[in-house]
Short mmCIF file of C-alpha atoms in Angstrom, two decimals:
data_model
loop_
_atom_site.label_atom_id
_atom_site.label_comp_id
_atom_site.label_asym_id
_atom_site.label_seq_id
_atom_site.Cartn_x
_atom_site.Cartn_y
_atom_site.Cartn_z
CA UNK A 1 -38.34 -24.58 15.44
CA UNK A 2 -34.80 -25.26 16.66
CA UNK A 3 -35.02 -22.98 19.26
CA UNK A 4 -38.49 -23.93 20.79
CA UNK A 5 -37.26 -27.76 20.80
CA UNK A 6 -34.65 -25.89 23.03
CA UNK A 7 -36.78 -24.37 25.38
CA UNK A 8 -38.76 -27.41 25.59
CA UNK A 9 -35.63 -29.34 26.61
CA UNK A 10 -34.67 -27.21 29.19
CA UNK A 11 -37.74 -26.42 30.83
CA UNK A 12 -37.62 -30.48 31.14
CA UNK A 13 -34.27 -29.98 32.77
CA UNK A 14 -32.64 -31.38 29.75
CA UNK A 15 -30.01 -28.57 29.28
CA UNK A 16 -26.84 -31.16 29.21
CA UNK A 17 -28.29 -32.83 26.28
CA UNK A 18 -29.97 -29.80 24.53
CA UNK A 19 -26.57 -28.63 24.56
CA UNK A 20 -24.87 -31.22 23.15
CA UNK A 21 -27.02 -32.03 20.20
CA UNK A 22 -27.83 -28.57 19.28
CA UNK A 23 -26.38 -27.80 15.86
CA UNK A 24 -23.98 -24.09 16.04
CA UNK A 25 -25.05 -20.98 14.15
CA UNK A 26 -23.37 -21.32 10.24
CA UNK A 27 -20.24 -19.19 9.91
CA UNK A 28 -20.78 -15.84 8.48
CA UNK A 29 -18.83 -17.40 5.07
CA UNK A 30 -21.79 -19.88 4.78
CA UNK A 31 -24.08 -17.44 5.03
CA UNK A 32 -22.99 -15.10 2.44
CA UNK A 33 -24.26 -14.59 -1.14
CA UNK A 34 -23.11 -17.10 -3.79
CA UNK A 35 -21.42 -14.65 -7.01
CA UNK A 36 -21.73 -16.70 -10.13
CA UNK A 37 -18.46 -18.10 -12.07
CA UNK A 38 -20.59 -17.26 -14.97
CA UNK A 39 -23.12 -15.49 -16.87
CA UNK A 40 -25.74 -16.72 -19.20
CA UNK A 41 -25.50 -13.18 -21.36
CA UNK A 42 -23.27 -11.83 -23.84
CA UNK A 43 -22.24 -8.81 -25.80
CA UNK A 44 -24.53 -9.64 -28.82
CA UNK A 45 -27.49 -10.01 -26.46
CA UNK A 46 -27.57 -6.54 -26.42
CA UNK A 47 -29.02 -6.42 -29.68
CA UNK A 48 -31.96 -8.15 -28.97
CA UNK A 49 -33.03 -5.92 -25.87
CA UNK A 50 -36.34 -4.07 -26.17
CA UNK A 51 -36.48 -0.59 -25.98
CA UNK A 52 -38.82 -0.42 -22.54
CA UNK A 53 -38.72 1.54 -19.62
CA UNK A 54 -38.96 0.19 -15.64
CA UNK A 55 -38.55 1.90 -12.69
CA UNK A 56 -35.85 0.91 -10.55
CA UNK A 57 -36.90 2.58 -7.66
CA UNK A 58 -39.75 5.27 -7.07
CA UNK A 59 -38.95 8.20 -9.60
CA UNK A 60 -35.75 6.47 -11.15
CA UNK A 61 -35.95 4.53 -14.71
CA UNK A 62 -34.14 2.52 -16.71
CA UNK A 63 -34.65 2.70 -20.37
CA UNK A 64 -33.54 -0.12 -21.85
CA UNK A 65 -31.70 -0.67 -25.14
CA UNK A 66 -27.91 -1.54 -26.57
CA UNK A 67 -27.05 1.07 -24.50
CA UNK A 68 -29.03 1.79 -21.24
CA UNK A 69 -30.33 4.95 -20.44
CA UNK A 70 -31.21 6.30 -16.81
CA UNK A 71 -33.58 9.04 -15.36
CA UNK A 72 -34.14 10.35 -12.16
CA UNK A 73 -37.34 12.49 -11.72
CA UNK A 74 -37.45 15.47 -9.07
CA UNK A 75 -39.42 18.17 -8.57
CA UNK A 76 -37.52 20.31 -9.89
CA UNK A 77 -36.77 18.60 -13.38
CA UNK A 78 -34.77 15.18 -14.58
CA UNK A 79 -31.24 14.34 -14.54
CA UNK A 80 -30.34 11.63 -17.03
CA UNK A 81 -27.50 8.93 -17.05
CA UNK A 82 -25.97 8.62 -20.37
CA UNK A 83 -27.59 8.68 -24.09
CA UNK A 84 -27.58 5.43 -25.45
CA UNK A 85 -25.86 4.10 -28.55
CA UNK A 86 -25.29 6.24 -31.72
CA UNK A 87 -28.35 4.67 -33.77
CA UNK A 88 -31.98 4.05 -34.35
CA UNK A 89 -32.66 2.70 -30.61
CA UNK A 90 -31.23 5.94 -28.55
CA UNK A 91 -34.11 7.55 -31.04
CA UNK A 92 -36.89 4.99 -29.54
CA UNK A 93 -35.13 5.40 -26.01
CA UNK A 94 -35.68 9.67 -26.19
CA UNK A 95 -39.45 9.01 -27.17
CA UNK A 96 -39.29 6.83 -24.10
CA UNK A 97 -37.61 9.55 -22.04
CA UNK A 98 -39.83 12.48 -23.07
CA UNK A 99 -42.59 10.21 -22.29
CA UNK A 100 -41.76 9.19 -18.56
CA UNK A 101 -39.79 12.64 -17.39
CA UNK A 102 -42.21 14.91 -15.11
CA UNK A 103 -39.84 17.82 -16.20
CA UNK A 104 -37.23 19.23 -18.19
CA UNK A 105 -33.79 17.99 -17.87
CA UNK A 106 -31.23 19.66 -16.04
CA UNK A 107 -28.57 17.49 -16.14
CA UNK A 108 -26.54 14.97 -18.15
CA UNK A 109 -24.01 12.85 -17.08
CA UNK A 110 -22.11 10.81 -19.49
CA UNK A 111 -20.40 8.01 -17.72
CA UNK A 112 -17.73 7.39 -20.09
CA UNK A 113 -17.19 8.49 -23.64
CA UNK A 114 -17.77 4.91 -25.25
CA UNK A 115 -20.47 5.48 -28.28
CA UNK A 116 -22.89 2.98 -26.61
CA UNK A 117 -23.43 5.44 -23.93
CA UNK A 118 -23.11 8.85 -25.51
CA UNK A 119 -23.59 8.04 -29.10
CA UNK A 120 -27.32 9.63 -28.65
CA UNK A 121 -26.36 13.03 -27.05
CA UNK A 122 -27.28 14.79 -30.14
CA UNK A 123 -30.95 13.94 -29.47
CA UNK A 124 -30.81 16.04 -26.75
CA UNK A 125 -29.48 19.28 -28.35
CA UNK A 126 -32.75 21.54 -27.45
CA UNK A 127 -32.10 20.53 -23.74
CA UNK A 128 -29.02 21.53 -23.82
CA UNK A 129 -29.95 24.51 -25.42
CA UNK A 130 -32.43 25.26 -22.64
CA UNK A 131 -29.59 24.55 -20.02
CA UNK A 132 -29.18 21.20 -19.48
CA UNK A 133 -25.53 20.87 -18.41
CA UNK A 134 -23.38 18.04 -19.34
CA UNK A 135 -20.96 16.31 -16.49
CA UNK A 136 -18.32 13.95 -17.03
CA UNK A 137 -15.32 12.86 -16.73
CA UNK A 138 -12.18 15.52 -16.79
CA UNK A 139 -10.46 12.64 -18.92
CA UNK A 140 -13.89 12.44 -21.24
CA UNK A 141 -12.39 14.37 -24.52
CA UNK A 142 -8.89 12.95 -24.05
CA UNK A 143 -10.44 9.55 -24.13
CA UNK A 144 -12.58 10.82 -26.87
CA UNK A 145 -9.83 11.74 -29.03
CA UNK A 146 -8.44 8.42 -28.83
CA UNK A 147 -11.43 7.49 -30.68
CA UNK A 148 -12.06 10.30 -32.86
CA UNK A 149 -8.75 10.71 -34.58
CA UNK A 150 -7.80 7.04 -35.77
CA UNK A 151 -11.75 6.46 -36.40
CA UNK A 152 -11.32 5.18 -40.09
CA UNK A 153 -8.57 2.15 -38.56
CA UNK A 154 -10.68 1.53 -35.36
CA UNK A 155 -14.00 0.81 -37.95
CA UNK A 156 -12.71 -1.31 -40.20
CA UNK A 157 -11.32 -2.90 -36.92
CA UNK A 158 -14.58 -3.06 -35.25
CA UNK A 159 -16.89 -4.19 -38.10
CA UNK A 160 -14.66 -7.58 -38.33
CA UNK A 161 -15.86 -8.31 -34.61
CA UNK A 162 -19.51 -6.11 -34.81
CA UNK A 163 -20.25 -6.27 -38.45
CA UNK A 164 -23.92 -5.40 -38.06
CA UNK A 165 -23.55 -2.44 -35.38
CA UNK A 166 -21.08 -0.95 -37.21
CA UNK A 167 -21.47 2.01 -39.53
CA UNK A 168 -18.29 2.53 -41.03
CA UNK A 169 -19.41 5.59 -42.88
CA UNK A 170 -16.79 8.55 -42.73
CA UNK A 171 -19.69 11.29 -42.72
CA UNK A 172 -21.22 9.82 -39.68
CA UNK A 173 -22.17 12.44 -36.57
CA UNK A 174 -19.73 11.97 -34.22
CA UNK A 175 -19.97 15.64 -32.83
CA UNK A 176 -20.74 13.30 -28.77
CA UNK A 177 -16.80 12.87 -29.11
CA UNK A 178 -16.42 16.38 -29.47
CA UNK A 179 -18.20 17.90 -26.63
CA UNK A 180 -16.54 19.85 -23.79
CA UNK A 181 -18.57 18.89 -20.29
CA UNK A 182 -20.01 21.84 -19.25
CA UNK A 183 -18.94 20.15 -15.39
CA UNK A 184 -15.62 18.03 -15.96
CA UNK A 185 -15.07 16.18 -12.62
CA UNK A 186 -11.95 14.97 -11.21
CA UNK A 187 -10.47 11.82 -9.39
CA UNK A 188 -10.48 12.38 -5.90
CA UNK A 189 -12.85 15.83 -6.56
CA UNK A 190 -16.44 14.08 -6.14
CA UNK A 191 -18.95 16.54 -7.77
CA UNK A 192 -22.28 17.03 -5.37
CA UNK A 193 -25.47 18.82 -6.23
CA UNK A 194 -29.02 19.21 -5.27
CA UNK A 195 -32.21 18.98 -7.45
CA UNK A 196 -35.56 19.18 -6.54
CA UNK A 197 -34.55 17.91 -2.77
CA UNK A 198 -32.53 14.92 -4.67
CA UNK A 199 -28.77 14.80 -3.67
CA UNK A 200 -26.61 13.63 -6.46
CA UNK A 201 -22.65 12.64 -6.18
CA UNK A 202 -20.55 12.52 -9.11
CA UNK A 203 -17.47 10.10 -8.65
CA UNK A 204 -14.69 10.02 -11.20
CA UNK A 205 -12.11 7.29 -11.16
CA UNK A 206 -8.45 6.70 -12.16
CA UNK A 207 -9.48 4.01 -14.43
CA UNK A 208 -12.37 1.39 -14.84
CA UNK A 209 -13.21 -1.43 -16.52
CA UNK A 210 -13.85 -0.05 -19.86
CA UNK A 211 -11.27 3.22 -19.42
CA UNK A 212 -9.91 6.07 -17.77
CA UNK A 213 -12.88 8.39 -18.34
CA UNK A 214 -15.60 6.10 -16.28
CA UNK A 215 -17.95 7.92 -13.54
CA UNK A 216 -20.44 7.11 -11.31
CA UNK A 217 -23.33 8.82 -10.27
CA UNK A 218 -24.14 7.86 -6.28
CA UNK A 219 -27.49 8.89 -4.92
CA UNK A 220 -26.65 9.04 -1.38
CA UNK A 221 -30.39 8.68 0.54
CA UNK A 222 -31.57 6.02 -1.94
CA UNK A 223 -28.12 4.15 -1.74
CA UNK A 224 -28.46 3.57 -5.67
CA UNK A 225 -25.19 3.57 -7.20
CA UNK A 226 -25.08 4.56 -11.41
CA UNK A 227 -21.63 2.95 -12.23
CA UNK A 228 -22.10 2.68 -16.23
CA UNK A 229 -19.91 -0.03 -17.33
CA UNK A 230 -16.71 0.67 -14.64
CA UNK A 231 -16.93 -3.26 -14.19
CA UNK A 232 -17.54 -3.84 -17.38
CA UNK A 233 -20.42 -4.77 -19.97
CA UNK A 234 -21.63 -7.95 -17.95
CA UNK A 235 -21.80 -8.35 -14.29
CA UNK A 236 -20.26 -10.41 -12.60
CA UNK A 237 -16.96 -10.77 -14.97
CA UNK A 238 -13.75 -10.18 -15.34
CA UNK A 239 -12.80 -6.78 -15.83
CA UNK A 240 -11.53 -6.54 -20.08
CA UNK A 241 -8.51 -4.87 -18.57
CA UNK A 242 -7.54 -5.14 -22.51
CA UNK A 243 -9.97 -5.48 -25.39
CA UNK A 244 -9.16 -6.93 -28.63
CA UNK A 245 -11.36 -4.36 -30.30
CA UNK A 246 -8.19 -2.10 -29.63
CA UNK A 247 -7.69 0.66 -26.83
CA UNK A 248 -5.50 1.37 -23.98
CA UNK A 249 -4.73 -1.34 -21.55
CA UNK A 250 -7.05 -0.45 -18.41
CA UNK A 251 -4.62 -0.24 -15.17
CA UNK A 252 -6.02 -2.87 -12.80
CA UNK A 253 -4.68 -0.72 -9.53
CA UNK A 254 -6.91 1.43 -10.59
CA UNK A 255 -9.53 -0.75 -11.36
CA UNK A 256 -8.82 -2.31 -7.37
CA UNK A 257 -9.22 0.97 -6.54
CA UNK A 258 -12.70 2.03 -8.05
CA UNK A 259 -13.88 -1.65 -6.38
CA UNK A 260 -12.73 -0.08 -3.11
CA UNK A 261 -14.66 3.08 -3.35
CA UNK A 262 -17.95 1.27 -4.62
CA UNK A 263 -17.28 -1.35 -1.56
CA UNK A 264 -16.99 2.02 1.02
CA UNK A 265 -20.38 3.40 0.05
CA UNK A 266 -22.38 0.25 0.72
CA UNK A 267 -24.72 0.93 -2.37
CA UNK A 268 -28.32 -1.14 -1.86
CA UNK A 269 -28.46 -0.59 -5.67
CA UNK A 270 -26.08 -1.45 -8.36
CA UNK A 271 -27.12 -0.07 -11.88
CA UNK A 272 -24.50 -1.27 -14.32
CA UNK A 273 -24.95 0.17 -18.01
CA UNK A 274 -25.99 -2.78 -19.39
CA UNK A 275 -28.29 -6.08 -18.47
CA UNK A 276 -29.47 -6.69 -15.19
CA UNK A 277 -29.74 -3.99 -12.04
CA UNK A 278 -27.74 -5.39 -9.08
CA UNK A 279 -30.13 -5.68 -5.64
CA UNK A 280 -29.12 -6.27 -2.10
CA UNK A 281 -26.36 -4.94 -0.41
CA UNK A 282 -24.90 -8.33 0.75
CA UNK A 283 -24.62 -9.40 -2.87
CA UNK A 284 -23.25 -6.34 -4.11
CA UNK A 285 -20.72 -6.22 -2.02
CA UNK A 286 -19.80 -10.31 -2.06
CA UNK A 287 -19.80 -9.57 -6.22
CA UNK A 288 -17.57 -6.21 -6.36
CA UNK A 289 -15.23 -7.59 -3.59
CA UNK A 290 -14.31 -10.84 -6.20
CA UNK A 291 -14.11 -9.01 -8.70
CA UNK A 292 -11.24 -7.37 -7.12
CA UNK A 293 -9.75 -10.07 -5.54
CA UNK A 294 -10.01 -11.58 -8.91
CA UNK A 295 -7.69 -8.87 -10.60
CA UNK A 296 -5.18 -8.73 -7.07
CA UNK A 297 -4.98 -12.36 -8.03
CA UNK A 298 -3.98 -11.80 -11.69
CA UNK A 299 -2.02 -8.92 -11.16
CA UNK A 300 0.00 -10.68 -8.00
CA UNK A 301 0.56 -13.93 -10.24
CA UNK A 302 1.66 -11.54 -12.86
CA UNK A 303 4.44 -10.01 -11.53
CA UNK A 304 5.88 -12.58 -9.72
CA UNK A 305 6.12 -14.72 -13.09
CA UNK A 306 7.94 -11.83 -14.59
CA UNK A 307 10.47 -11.53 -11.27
CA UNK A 308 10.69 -15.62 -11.77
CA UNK A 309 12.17 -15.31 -15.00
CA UNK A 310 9.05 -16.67 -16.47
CA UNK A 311 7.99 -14.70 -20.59
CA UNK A 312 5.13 -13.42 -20.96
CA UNK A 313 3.57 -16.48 -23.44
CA UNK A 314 4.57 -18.71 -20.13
CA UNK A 315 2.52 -16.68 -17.95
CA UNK A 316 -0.17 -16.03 -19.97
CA UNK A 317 -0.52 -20.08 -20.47
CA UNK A 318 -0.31 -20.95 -16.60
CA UNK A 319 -1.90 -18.28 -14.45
CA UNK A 320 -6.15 -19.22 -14.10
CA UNK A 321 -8.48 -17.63 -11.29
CA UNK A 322 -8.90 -20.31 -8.41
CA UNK A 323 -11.84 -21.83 -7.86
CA UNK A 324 -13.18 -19.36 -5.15
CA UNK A 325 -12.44 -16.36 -7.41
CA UNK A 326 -13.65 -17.78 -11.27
CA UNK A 327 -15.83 -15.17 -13.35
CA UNK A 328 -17.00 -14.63 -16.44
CA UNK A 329 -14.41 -14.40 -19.66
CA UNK A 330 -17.23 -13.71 -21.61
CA UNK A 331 -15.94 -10.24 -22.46
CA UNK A 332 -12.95 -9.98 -20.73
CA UNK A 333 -10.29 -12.69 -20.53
CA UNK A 334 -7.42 -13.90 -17.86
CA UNK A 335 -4.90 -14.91 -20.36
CA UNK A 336 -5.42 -11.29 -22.51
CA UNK A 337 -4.73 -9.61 -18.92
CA UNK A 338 -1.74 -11.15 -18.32
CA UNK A 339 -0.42 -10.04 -21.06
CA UNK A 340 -1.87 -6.56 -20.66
CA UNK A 341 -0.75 -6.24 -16.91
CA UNK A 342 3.08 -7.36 -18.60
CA UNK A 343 2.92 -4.46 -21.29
CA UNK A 344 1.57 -2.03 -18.64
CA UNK A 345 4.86 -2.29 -17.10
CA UNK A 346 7.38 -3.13 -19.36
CA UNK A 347 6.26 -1.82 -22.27
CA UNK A 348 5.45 -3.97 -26.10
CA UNK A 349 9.16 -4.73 -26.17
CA UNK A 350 9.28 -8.32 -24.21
CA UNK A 351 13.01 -8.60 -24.73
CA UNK A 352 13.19 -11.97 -26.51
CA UNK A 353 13.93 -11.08 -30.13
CA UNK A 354 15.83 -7.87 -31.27
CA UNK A 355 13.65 -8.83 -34.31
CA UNK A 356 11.25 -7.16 -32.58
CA UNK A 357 12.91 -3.44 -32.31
CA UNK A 358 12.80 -3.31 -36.48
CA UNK A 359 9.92 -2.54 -38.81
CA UNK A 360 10.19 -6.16 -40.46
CA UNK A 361 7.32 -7.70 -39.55
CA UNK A 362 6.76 -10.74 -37.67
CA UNK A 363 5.69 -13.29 -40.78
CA UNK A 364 8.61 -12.06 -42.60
CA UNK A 365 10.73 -13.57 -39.67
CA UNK A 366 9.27 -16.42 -38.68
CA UNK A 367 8.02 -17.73 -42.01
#
């Protein structure tokens, strides 16, 4: 309407005044998407997801559950993103799977080895047995070994957090922490391959949000990007660079890094592992590219507090997101990754008590 107003004005030789009255075009800032400081879901909404299946795009599904599930159909069989969690709903989810797949599947790729995404692979053993391969991560049974081996400590650590997901029973399959991809992929080494006319690219990372093991699975002519949970379980948030459930601290170069890669391909789909798909290129690029900044930020106000002389209790206290970069904490706090970008670097030693160095522990100090 603006612009006819204008061309009535200056067919009425009014150009002077059309000119001067005309409001300019909004900056390309004020036009871009607005990426939330916060998120209305959490962890333990998980629990109360349906197990249901929608299609994200013609021939690619999401099966929902406490752990997502994702096929793409071909002509030529499925290939399926992640298993689901190790319980009773990755059992609903392969009913769902066997239902909705127009033929067998030839492929699964595990994003990472967390048990909310590969806890189910067991239901799957006749595919495998008819050739379905299994892709991840080259990092997948280091990171699963992490897991494996202290399993009895990390349970009883776990159930004080998840006391109903937990199963803290010792004879409990756990064989999906076992398994030896049939494709391991590499960082830098993108994995491609064809099925049924479908190109598929398989990108590993140096580290994610949730570990070093994290993949993606990039579907080049449908621009949908599988990314599992490299930014973490909600979306947008900030990255759990170190969870208090107890694993290694998640390098947030790295994690800068991965945000880089996902920025390059331009993905018109985002399919996270959990909650909500991601639409629109615009706001999946505004979202990724503050969730980086976000971590540059912390990491940046990080290290100059430790080359200000600043401890680590100090800097975990005073550095906050600003304004134009504030996320979620629901799952993934500032404070927590202060301290985790400090022990990254230096180590658990913080050089303020030789207390510290000895096998007396802390309450018997400072009692």
């Amino acid at each position: 309407m603006r612009a006819a107003r204008a061309s009535a004005a200056l067919a009425s030789g009014l150009a002077l005044a059309c000119a001067a009255t005309a409001a300019p075009p909004l900056p390309a800032a004020a036009r871009a998407p607005v990426v939330p400081s916060e998120v209305a879901v959490r962890v333990d909404d998980l629990e109360r997801l349906p197990v249901e299946a929608r299609e994200i795009r013609p021939g690619i599904f999401k099966i929902e559950g406490q752990g997502a599930i994702f096929l793409v159909n071909t002509p030529e069989g499925a290939v399926l993103v992640d298993t689901g969690f190790d319980n009773a709903s990755s059992v609903r989810q392969k009913q769902v799977v066997d239902a909705i797949r127009t033929g067998p599947i030839r492929t699964i790729v595990l994003t990472h080895s967390h048990q909310d995404h590969s806890g189910g692979l067991r239901h799957y053993a006749k595919e495998r047995a008819a050739g379905a391969r299994v892709v991840a991560h080259e990092r997948y049974r280091y990171m699963s070994r992490h897991q494996l081996e202290p399993v009895a400590y990390f349970k009883r650590r776990y159930k004080r957090l998840y006391p109903r997901l937990v199963n803290t029973d010792p004879n409990v399959d756990r064989s999906y922490w076992e398994v030896v991809p049939d494709r391991a992929v590499w960082p830098g080494q993108d994995y491609a391959f064809e099925l049924g006319g479908v190109r598929f690219e398989v990108i590993a990372f140096e580290n994610t949000g949730e570990g070093e093991d994290g993949v993606a699975l990039w579907l080049p002519d449908q621009r949908v990007l599988f990314v599992g949970d490299l930014f973490g379980t909600l979306y947008p948030m900030f990255p759990n660079l170190y969870t208090v459930r107890g694993e290694k601290v998640r390098d947030p170069l790295d994690y800068i890094d991965a945000c880089d890669r996902v920025l390059a391909l331009r993905p018109e789909v985002l399919v996270p592992g959990h909650f909500e798909v991601v639409e629109g290129e615009a706001y999946v690029q505004a979202s990724v590219a503050k969730m980086r900044d976000a971590v540059q930020y912390v990491w940046d106000a990080t290290v100059a507090a430790m080359n200000d002389g600043k401890t680590v209790w100090q800097a975990m206290d005073e550095i906050e997101l600003p304004p134009e970069l504030r996320l979620s904490q629901g799952h993934g706090k500032v404070s927590w990754s202060v301290r985790a970008i400090w022990e990254l670097l230096t180590g658990w030693y913080h050089d303020d008590s030789v207390a510290n160095l000895y096998a007396t522990p802390p309450d018997a100090v400072y009692a």
